[in-house]
mmCIF file of C-alpha atoms in Angstrom:
data_model
loop_
_atom_site.group_PDB
_atom_site.id
_atom_site.type_symbol
_atom_site.label_atom_id
_atom_site.label_comp_id
_atom_site.label_asym_id
_atom_site.label_seq_id
_atom_site.Cartn_x
_atom_site.Cartn_y
_atom_site.Cartn_z
ATOM 1 C CA UNK A 24 11.977 33.669 16.093
ATOM 2 C CA UNK A 25 12.166 29.814 15.570
ATOM 3 C CA UNK A 26 15.648 28.805 14.728
ATOM 4 C CA UNK A 27 15.794 27.257 10.607
ATOM 5 C CA UNK A 28 16.125 23.489 11.736
ATOM 6 C CA UNK A 29 13.129 23.825 14.203
ATOM 7 C CA UNK A 30 11.515 25.068 11.333
ATOM 8 C CA UNK A 31 11.849 22.713 9.212
ATOM 9 C CA UNK A 32 11.775 19.752 11.377
ATOM 10 C CA UNK A 33 7.792 21.627 12.515
ATOM 11 C CA UNK A 34 7.526 21.517 8.474
ATOM 12 C CA UNK A 35 8.580 18.028 8.054
ATOM 13 C CA UNK A 36 6.457 16.645 10.453
ATOM 14 C CA UNK A 37 3.055 18.492 9.770
ATOM 15 C CA UNK A 38 3.570 16.762 6.207
ATOM 16 C CA UNK A 39 3.832 13.481 8.073
ATOM 17 C CA UNK A 40 -0.104 14.217 9.963
ATOM 18 C CA UNK A 41 -1.264 12.941 5.558
ATOM 19 C CA UNK A 42 0.165 9.720 6.282
ATOM 20 C CA UNK A 43 -1.900 9.564 10.110
ATOM 21 C CA UNK A 44 -4.425 10.986 8.165
ATOM 22 C CA UNK A 45 -4.772 7.878 5.580
ATOM 23 C CA UNK A 46 -3.812 5.258 8.570
ATOM 24 C CA UNK A 47 -7.149 7.108 10.158
ATOM 25 C CA UNK A 48 -8.999 5.928 7.017
ATOM 26 C CA UNK A 49 -7.184 2.748 7.484
ATOM 27 C CA UNK A 50 -8.825 2.069 10.635
ATOM 28 C CA UNK A 51 -11.914 3.132 9.670
ATOM 29 C CA UNK A 52 -12.195 0.680 6.656
ATOM 30 C CA UNK A 53 -11.114 -2.137 9.508
ATOM 31 C CA UNK A 54 -13.780 -0.803 11.889
ATOM 32 C CA UNK A 55 -16.458 -0.836 8.672
ATOM 33 C CA UNK A 56 -15.075 -4.741 8.073
ATOM 34 C CA UNK A 57 -13.970 -3.225 4.889
ATOM 35 C CA UNK A 58 -10.337 -4.817 5.800
ATOM 36 C CA UNK A 59 -10.995 -8.323 7.194
ATOM 37 C CA UNK A 60 -9.137 -7.647 11.015
ATOM 38 C CA UNK A 61 -9.175 -10.048 14.177
ATOM 39 C CA UNK A 62 -9.082 -8.072 17.491
ATOM 40 C CA UNK A 63 -5.849 -8.600 18.024
ATOM 41 C CA UNK A 64 -5.260 -6.694 15.044
ATOM 42 C CA UNK A 65 -7.444 -4.468 15.059
ATOM 43 C CA UNK A 66 -6.573 -3.429 18.681
ATOM 44 C CA UNK A 67 -2.830 -2.944 17.512
ATOM 45 C CA UNK A 68 -3.380 -0.780 14.964
ATOM 46 C CA UNK A 69 -5.857 1.531 16.730
ATOM 47 C CA UNK A 70 -2.640 1.933 19.189
ATOM 48 C CA UNK A 71 -0.690 2.140 16.533
ATOM 49 C CA UNK A 72 -2.801 5.148 15.447
ATOM 50 C CA UNK A 73 -2.935 6.542 18.947
ATOM 51 C CA UNK A 74 1.066 6.951 19.020
ATOM 52 C CA UNK A 75 1.245 7.802 16.370
ATOM 53 C CA UNK A 76 -1.140 11.536 16.934
ATOM 54 C CA UNK A 77 -0.218 11.710 19.667
ATOM 55 C CA UNK A 78 3.750 11.794 19.521
ATOM 56 C CA UNK A 79 4.028 13.813 16.624
ATOM 57 C CA UNK A 80 1.949 16.386 18.364
ATOM 58 C CA UNK A 81 4.515 15.506 21.833
ATOM 59 C CA UNK A 82 7.309 16.217 19.730
ATOM 60 C CA UNK A 83 6.694 18.753 17.715
ATOM 61 C CA UNK A 84 5.509 20.883 21.628
ATOM 62 C CA UNK A 85 9.154 19.401 23.018
ATOM 63 C CA UNK A 86 11.091 20.720 19.730
ATOM 64 C CA UNK A 87 9.490 24.166 20.357
ATOM 65 C CA UNK A 88 9.762 24.539 24.077
ATOM 66 C CA UNK A 89 13.482 23.318 23.677
ATOM 67 C CA UNK A 90 14.052 25.718 20.806
ATOM 68 C CA UNK A 91 12.161 28.376 22.006
ATOM 69 C CA UNK A 92 14.018 28.166 25.077
ATOM 70 C CA UNK A 93 17.845 28.131 23.360
ATOM 71 C CA UNK A 94 18.501 24.365 25.436
ATOM 72 C CA UNK A 95 21.715 24.022 23.346
ATOM 73 C CA UNK A 96 24.013 20.500 23.314
ATOM 74 C CA UNK A 97 22.939 17.003 24.308
ATOM 75 C CA UNK A 98 19.764 17.987 25.475
ATOM 76 C CA UNK A 99 18.520 19.626 22.451
ATOM 77 C CA UNK A 100 19.662 16.783 19.918
ATOM 78 C CA UNK A 101 18.143 13.977 22.210
ATOM 79 C CA UNK A 102 15.113 15.886 22.331
ATOM 80 C CA UNK A 103 14.272 14.476 18.630
ATOM 81 C CA UNK A 104 14.221 11.231 20.104
ATOM 82 C CA UNK A 105 10.355 12.071 20.587
ATOM 83 C CA UNK A 106 9.969 12.392 16.900
ATOM 84 C CA UNK A 107 11.950 8.473 17.019
ATOM 85 C CA UNK A 108 9.402 6.868 19.044
ATOM 86 C CA UNK A 109 6.809 8.706 16.594
ATOM 87 C CA UNK A 110 8.022 6.575 14.313
ATOM 88 C CA UNK A 111 9.371 3.268 16.222
ATOM 89 C CA UNK A 112 5.627 2.939 18.458
ATOM 90 C CA UNK A 113 3.272 3.165 15.622
ATOM 91 C CA UNK A 114 5.642 1.099 13.641
ATOM 92 C CA UNK A 115 5.261 -1.426 15.881
ATOM 93 C CA UNK A 116 2.357 -1.675 16.410
ATOM 94 C CA UNK A 117 0.738 -2.265 12.580
ATOM 95 C CA UNK A 118 4.358 -4.245 11.580
ATOM 96 C CA UNK A 119 4.149 -6.767 14.466
ATOM 97 C CA UNK A 120 0.025 -8.503 13.493
ATOM 98 C CA UNK A 121 0.581 -8.642 9.884
ATOM 99 C CA UNK A 122 -0.408 -11.343 8.263
ATOM 100 C CA UNK A 123 -3.912 -13.354 8.100
ATOM 101 C CA UNK A 124 -5.338 -13.898 11.851
ATOM 102 C CA UNK A 125 -2.278 -13.932 13.570
ATOM 103 C CA UNK A 126 -2.821 -14.913 17.316
ATOM 104 C CA UNK A 127 0.376 -12.836 18.546
ATOM 105 C CA UNK A 128 2.164 -10.204 17.803
ATOM 106 C CA UNK A 129 5.828 -11.032 15.737
ATOM 107 C CA UNK A 130 8.775 -10.018 17.001
ATOM 108 C CA UNK A 131 8.388 -6.638 15.314
ATOM 109 C CA UNK A 132 7.087 -5.779 18.740
ATOM 110 C CA UNK A 133 9.890 -5.180 20.243
ATOM 111 C CA UNK A 134 9.752 -1.567 18.162
ATOM 112 C CA UNK A 135 7.184 -0.493 20.289
ATOM 113 C CA UNK A 136 9.976 -1.398 22.714
ATOM 114 C CA UNK A 137 12.311 0.792 21.347
ATOM 115 C CA UNK A 138 10.092 3.569 20.741
ATOM 116 C CA UNK A 139 9.495 3.358 24.739
ATOM 117 C CA UNK A 140 12.927 3.448 25.392
ATOM 118 C CA UNK A 141 13.441 6.541 22.717
ATOM 119 C CA UNK A 142 10.370 8.180 24.405
ATOM 120 C CA UNK A 143 11.399 8.042 27.703
ATOM 121 C CA UNK A 144 14.559 9.232 26.697
ATOM 122 C CA UNK A 145 14.043 12.432 24.948
ATOM 123 C CA UNK A 146 11.143 13.292 26.948
ATOM 124 C CA UNK A 147 14.139 13.486 29.772
ATOM 125 C CA UNK A 148 16.331 15.113 27.509
ATOM 126 C CA UNK A 149 14.239 18.009 27.127
ATOM 127 C CA UNK A 150 13.162 18.189 30.758
ATOM 128 C CA UNK A 151 16.691 18.787 31.868
ATOM 129 C CA UNK A 152 17.310 20.488 29.248
ATOM 130 C CA UNK A 153 14.826 22.915 30.113
ATOM 131 C CA UNK A 154 15.163 23.321 33.660
ATOM 132 C CA UNK A 155 19.327 24.075 33.102
ATOM 133 C CA UNK A 156 18.105 26.365 30.614
#
């Protein structure tokens, strides 16, 4: 059986899919030219949307594995960094190209790199935790 913490995390994360779906409707408006965006913005919006969906699924799967295997301690806690990456990376892609016709990403692109670090640490923690149970 799942722990109450994993159940609450799962329920909360599944509700975020509504926001990801809304992001998909925004992306459709961009692609159909209903929302003006330059090529950089289009690319970054696509990347942000894709990362959000994939990382949420990865975070849910990792949470399930770690919980069902009864991983404890630091490895269990650090696994949550995968879900942190699911916030940071898309935010970095979207927020770094805000404004009218940006020619390059702004400083908020650093969120993508922080998310990549978070993802790396979270996946390593989950893997080590699962291998040492």
